[in-house]
Short mmCIF file of C-alpha atoms in Angstrom, two decimals:
data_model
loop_
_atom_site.label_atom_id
_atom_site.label_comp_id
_atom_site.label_asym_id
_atom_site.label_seq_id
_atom_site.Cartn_x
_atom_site.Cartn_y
_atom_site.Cartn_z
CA UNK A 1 0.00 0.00 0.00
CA UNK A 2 1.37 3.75 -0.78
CA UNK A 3 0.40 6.62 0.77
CA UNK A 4 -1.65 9.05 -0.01
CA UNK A 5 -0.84 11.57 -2.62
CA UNK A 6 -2.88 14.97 -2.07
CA UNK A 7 -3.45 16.41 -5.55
CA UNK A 8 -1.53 20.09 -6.39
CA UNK A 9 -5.31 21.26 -7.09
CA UNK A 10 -6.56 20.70 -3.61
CA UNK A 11 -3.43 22.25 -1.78
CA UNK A 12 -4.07 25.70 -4.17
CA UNK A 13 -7.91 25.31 -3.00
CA UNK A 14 -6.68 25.34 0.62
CA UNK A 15 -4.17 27.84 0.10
CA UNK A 16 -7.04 30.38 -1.66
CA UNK A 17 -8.98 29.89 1.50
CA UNK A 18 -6.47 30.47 3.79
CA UNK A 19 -5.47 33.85 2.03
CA UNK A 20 -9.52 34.33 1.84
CA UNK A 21 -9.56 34.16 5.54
CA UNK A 22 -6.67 36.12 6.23
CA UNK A 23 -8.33 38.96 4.28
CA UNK A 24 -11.79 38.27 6.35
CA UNK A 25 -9.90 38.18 9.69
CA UNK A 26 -7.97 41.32 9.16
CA UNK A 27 -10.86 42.98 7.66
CA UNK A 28 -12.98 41.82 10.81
CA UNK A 29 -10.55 43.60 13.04
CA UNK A 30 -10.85 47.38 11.67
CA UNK A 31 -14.78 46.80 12.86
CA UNK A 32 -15.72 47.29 16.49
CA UNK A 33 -17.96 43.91 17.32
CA UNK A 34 -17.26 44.44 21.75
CA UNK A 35 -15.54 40.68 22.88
CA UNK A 36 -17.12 39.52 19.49
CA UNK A 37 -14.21 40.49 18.38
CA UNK A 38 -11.73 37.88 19.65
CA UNK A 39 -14.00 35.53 19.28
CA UNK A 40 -14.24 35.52 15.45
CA UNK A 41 -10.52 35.95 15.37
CA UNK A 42 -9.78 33.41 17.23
CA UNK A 43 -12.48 31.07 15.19
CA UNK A 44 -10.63 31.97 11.98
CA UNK A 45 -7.46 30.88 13.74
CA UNK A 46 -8.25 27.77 14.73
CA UNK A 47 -10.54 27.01 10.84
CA UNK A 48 -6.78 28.27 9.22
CA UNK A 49 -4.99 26.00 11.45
CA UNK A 50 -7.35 23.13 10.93
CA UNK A 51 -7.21 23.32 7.06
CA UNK A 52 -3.08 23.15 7.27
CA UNK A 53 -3.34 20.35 9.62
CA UNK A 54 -5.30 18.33 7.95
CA UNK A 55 -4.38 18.71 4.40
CA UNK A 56 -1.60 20.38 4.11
CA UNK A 57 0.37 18.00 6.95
CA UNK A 58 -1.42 14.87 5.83
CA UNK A 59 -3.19 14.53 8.42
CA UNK A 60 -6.63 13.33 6.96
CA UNK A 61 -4.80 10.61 5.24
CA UNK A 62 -2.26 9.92 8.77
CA UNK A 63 -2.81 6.55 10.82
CA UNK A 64 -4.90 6.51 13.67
CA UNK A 65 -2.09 6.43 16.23
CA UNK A 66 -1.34 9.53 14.50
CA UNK A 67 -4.26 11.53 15.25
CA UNK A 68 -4.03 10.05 18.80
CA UNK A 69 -0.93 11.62 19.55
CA UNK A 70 -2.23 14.91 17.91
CA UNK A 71 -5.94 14.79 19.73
CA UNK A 72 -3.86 13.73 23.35
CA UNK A 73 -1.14 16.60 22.52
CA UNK A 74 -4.10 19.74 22.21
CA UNK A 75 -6.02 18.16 24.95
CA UNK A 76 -3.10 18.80 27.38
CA UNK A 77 -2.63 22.50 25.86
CA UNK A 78 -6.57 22.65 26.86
CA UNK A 79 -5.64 21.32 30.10
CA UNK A 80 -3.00 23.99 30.69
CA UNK A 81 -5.31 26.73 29.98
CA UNK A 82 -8.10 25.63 31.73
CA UNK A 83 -6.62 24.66 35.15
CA UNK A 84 -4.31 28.27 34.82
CA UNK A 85 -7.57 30.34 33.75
CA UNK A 86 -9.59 28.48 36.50
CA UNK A 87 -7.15 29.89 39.16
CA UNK A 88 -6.73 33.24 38.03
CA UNK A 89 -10.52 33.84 37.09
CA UNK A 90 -11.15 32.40 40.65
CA UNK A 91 -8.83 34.61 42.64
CA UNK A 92 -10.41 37.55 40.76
CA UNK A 93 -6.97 38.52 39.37
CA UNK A 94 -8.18 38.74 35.35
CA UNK A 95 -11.44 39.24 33.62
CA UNK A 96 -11.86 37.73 30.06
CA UNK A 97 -14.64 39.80 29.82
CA UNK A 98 -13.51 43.11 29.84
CA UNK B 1 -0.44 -29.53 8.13
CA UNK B 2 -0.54 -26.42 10.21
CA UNK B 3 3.52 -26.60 9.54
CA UNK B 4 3.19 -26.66 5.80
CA UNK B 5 1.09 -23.42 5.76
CA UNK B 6 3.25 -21.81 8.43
CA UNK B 7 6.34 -22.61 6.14
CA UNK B 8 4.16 -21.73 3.04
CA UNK B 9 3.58 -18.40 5.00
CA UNK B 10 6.93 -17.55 5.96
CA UNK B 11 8.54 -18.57 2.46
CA UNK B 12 5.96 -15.66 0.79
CA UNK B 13 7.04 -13.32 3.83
CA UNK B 14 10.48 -13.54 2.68
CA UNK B 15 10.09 -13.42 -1.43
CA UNK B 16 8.09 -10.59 -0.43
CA UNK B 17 10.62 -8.88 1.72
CA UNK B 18 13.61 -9.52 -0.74
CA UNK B 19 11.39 -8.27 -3.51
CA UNK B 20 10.77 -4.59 -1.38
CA UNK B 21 13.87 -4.23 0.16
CA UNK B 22 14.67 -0.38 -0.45
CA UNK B 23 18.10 0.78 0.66
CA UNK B 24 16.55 3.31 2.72
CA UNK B 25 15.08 0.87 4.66
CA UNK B 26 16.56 0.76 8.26
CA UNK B 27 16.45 -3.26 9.61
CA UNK B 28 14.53 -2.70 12.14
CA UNK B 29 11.37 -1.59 10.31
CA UNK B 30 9.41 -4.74 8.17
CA UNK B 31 8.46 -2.21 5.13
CA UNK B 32 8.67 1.39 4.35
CA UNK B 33 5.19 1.77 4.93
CA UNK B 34 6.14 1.23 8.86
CA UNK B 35 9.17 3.14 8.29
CA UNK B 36 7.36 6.18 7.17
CA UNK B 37 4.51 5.78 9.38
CA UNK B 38 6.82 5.45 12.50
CA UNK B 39 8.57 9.06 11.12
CA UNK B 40 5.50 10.59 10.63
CA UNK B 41 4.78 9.21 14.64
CA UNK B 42 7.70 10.55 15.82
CA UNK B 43 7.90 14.17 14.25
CA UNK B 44 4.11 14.69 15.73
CA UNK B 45 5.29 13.99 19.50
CA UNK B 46 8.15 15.97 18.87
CA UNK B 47 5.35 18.49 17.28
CA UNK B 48 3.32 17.65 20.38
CA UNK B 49 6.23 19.42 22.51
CA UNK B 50 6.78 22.04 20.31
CA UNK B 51 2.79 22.87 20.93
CA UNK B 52 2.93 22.89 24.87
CA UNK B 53 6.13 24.87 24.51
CA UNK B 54 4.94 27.70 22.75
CA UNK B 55 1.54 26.86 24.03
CA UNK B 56 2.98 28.17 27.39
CA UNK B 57 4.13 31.65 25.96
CA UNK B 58 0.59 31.98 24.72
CA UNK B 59 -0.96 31.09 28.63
CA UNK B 60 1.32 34.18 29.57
CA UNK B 61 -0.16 36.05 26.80
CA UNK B 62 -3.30 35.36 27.74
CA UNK B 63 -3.39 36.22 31.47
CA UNK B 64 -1.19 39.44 30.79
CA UNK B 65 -3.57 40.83 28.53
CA UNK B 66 -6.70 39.67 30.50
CA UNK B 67 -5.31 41.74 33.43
CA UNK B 68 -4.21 44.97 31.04
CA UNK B 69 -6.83 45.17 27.94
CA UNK B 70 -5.77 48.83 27.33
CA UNK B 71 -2.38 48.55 27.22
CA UNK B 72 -2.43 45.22 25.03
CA UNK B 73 -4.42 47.11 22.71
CA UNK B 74 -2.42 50.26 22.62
CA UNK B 75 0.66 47.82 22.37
CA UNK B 76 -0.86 46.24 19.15
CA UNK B 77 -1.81 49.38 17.41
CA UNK B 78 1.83 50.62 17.26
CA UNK B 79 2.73 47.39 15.21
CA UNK B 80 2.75 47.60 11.95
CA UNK B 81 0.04 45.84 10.58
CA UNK B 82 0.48 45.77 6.74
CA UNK B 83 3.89 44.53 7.39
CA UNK B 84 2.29 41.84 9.85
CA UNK B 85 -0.03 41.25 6.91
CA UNK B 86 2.02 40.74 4.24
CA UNK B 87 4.79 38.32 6.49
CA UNK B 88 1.02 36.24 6.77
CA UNK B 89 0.77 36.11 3.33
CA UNK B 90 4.35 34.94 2.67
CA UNK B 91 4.63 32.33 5.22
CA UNK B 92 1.22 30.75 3.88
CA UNK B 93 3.01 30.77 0.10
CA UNK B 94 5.88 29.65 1.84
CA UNK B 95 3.53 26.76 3.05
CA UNK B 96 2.30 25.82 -0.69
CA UNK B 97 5.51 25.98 -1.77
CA UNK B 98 6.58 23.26 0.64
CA UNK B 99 3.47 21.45 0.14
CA UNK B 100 4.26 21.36 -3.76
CA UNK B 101 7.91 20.49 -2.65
CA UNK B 102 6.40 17.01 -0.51
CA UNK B 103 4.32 16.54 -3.80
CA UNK B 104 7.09 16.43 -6.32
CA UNK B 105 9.22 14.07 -3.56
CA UNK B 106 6.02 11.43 -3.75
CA UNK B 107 5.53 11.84 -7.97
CA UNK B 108 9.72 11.81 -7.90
CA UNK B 109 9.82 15.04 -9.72
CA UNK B 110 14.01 16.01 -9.15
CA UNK B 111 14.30 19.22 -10.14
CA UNK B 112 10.73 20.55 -9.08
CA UNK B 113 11.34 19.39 -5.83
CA UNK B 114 14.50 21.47 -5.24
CA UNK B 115 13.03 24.35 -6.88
CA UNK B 116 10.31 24.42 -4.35
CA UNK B 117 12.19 23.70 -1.77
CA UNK B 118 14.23 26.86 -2.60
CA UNK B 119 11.28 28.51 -2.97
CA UNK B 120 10.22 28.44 0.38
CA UNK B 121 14.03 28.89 1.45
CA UNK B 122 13.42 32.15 -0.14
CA UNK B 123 10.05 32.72 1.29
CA UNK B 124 11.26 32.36 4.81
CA UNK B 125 13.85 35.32 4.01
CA UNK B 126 11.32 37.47 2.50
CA UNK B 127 9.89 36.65 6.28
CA UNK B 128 12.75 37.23 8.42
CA UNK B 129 13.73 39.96 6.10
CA UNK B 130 10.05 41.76 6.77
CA UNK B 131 10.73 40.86 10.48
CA UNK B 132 14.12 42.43 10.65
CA UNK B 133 12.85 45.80 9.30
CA UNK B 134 10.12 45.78 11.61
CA UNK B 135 12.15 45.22 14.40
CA UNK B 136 14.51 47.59 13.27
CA UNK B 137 12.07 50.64 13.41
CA UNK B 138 11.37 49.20 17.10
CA UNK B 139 15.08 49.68 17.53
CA UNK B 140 14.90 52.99 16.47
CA UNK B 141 11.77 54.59 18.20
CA UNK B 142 13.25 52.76 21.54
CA UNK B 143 9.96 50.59 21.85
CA UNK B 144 12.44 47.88 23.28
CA UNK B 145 11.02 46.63 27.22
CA UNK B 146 13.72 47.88 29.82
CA UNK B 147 15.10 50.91 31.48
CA UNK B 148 15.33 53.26 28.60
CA UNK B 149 11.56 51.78 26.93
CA UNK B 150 10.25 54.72 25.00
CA UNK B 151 6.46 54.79 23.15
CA UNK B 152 6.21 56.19 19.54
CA UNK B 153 4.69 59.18 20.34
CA UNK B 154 3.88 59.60 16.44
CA UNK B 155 1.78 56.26 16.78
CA UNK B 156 0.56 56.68 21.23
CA UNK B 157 -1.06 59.88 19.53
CA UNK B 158 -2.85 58.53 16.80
CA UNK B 159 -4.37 55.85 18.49
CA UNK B 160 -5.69 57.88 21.49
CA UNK B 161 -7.08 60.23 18.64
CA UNK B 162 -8.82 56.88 17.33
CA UNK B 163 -10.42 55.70 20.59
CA UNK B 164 -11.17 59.69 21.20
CA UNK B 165 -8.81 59.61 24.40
CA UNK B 166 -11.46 57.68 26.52
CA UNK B 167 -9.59 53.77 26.40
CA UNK B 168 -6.14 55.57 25.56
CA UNK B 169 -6.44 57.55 28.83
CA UNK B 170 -5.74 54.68 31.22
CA UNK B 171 -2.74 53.13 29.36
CA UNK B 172 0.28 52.84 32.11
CA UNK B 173 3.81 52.84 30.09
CA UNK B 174 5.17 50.59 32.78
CA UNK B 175 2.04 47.71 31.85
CA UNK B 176 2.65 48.70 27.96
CA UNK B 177 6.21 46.82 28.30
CA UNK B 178 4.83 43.87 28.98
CA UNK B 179 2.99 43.71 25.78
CA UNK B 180 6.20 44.27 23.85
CA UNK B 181 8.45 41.32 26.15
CA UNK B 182 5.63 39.19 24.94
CA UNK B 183 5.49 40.49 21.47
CA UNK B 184 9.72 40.21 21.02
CA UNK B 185 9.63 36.93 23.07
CA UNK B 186 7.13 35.01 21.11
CA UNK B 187 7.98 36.20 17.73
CA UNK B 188 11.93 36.10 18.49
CA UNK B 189 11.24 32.13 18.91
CA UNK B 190 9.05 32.13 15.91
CA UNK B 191 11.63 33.77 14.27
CA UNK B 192 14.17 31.27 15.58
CA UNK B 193 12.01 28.33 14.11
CA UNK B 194 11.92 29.64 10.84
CA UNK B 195 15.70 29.79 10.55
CA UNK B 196 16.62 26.39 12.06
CA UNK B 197 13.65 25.68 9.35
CA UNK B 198 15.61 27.40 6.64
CA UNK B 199 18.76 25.38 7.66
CA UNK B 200 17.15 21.85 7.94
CA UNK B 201 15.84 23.03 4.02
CA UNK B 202 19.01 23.92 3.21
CA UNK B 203 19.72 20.36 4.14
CA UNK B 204 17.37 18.93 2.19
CA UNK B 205 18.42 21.09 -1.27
CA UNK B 206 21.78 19.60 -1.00
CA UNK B 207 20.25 16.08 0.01
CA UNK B 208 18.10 15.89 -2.89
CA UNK B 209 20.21 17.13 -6.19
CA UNK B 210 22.09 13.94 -4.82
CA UNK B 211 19.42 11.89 -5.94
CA UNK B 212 18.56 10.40 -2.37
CA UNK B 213 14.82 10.64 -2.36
CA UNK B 214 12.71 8.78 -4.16
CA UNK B 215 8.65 8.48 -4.48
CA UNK B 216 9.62 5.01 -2.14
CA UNK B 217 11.72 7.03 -0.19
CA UNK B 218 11.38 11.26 0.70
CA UNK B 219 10.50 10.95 4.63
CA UNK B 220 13.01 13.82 5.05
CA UNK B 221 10.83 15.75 3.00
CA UNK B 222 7.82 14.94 4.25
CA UNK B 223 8.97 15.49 7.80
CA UNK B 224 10.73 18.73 7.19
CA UNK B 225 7.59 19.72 5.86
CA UNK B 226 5.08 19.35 9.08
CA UNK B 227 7.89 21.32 10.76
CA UNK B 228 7.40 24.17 8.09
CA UNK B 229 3.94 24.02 8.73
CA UNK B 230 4.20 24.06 12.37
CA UNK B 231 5.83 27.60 12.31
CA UNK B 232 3.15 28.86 9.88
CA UNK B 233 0.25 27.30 12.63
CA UNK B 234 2.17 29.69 15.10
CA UNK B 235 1.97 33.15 13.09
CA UNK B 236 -1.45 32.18 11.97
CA UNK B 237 -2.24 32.45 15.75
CA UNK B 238 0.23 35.04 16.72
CA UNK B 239 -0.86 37.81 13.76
CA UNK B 240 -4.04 38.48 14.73
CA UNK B 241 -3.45 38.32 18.41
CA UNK B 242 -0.39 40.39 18.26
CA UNK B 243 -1.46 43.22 15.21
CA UNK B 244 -5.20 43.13 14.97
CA UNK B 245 -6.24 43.61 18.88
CA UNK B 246 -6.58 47.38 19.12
CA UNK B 247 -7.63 48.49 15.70
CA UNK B 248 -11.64 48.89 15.74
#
């Protein structure tokens, strides 16, 4: 069995979107939308860094110890951030909100 | 009988090995499917660390601007962001190109291969080239955290004009520093990745116009690759959290 050869066609689709997004998420910033703000960037982020992961590194077409590792490796950066923010929102020393 | 199919079996095992034996094959992998699955393993936990490690500079970004909004803010409006924007654009082209590059490694394509591969050598100095001149007008307005830090006045102005001096008011120099030691500090090791990047590339140029890789055989490629796309993951997050947060 070979692996999986992404065709040039679909990395220029991905590439167009990711410029498309760019374009959206700087546009998005010059408008005033409150915490909306962050929120939509950080959505745009995470849609750009999802479309490289999975197609440009392989990773729709990687084994499923692969995406194991991946899935375990963001679930401790989630773990980081929620067990830090939980203290500091707690102790009243930040406010996401303002 | 159970013997005559075992023997059957392991006589077919090793035709079938002697038929597939690649020289890049190391003996301790059974095919180069395993080999290059096992690569592909390996590079994501070392990927894995690379997340938690700048994964921690982005907790301290976090928590330092949820405890001084108006100073973060203020702190991203003096960077420049059509600079910013056009260093995104290049490091996602850089990103094609060494997409295209792992492409013409698995179709075997010689010549395109090293041509993209320079391609995104070159991209990543268009970067760090961008980079350099935007640190070098930080240089030169003093905007560097530490005794002598000094605020473009030119740009404090303008953006207290912009929020009609009400969220400007109650920016405190002292807290502004912090913005820029986690601006210098996260894209200084940014930075850094893209030039051990450019080097491990580098590699790989040299590597490949001596015919070592193969559509059987380009894990280097491959691997280098995820890397280069790692770094690009980064300043996807770091451009709009670092340039866009106190323009509306």
């Amino acid at each position: 069995m070979s692996e999986h050869i992404v065709s040039k066609n679909l990395y220029f689709l991905i590439f167009g979107a990711l410029m498309v997004l760019t374009a959206i998420t700087v546009g998005v910033a010059f408008v005033n939308l409150g915490p909306l703000n962050n929120v939509v960037a950080l959505t745009i982020a995470v849609i750009k860094a999802l479309l490289v992961i999975l197609y440009f590194m392989h990773v729709r077409y990687s084994s499923r110890l692969t995406w194991l590792v991946i899935v375990g490796g963001f679930f401790w950066l989630a773990i980081m951030f929620v067990l830090t923010s939980s203290d500091y929102l707690t102790r009243g020393w930040v406010s996401f909100t303002r | 009988m159970a013997t005559q199919t075992l023997n059957h079996a392991d006589a077919h095992h090793d035709a079938a090995h002697d038929e597939e034996h690649h020289p890049g094959l190391a003996h301790h992998f059974d095919n180069m499917e395993q080999q290059r699955d096992s690569g592909t393993l390996g590079m994501w936990v070392f990927l894995v660390t690379e997340i938690m490690f700048f994964g921690g500079m982005f907790l301290a970004y976090m928590l330092f601007r949820a405890s001084n909004p108006n100073e973060f803010a203020a702190g991203s409006y003096q960077l420049d962001v059509l600079l910013g924007g056009i260093n995104t654009a290049v490091l996602i082209g850089s990103s094609l190109t060494m997409a295209l590059a792992v492409f013409f490694a698995q179709t075997g394509n010689k010549s395109l291969l090293v041509l993209f591969l320079l391609a995104t050598i070159l991209l990543g100095f268009v970067f760090l080239g961008i980079k350099a001149v935007e640190y070098g007008t930080k240089f030169s307005h003093g905007t560097i955290p530490g005794r002598n830090f000094k605020v473009e006045h030119k740009k404090m102005e303008e953006y207290e004009e912009h929020h009609h001096g009400d969220a400007a008011a109650n920016v405190d120099p002292a807290r502004l520093q912090m913005f820029f030691v986690i601006y210098f500090m996260l894209t200084g090791v940014h930075a850094l990745h893209m030039i051990i990047g450019i080097g491990v590339m580098s590699v790989l140029v040299f590597f490949a116009l001596r015919n070592r890789y193969s559509p059987e055989y380009h894990s280097h490629i491959e691997l280098a690759g995820l890397y280069w796309h790692f770094v690009d993951i980064v300043w996807i997050f770091l451009f709009p959290l670092l340039y866009l947060i106190g323009r509306h």
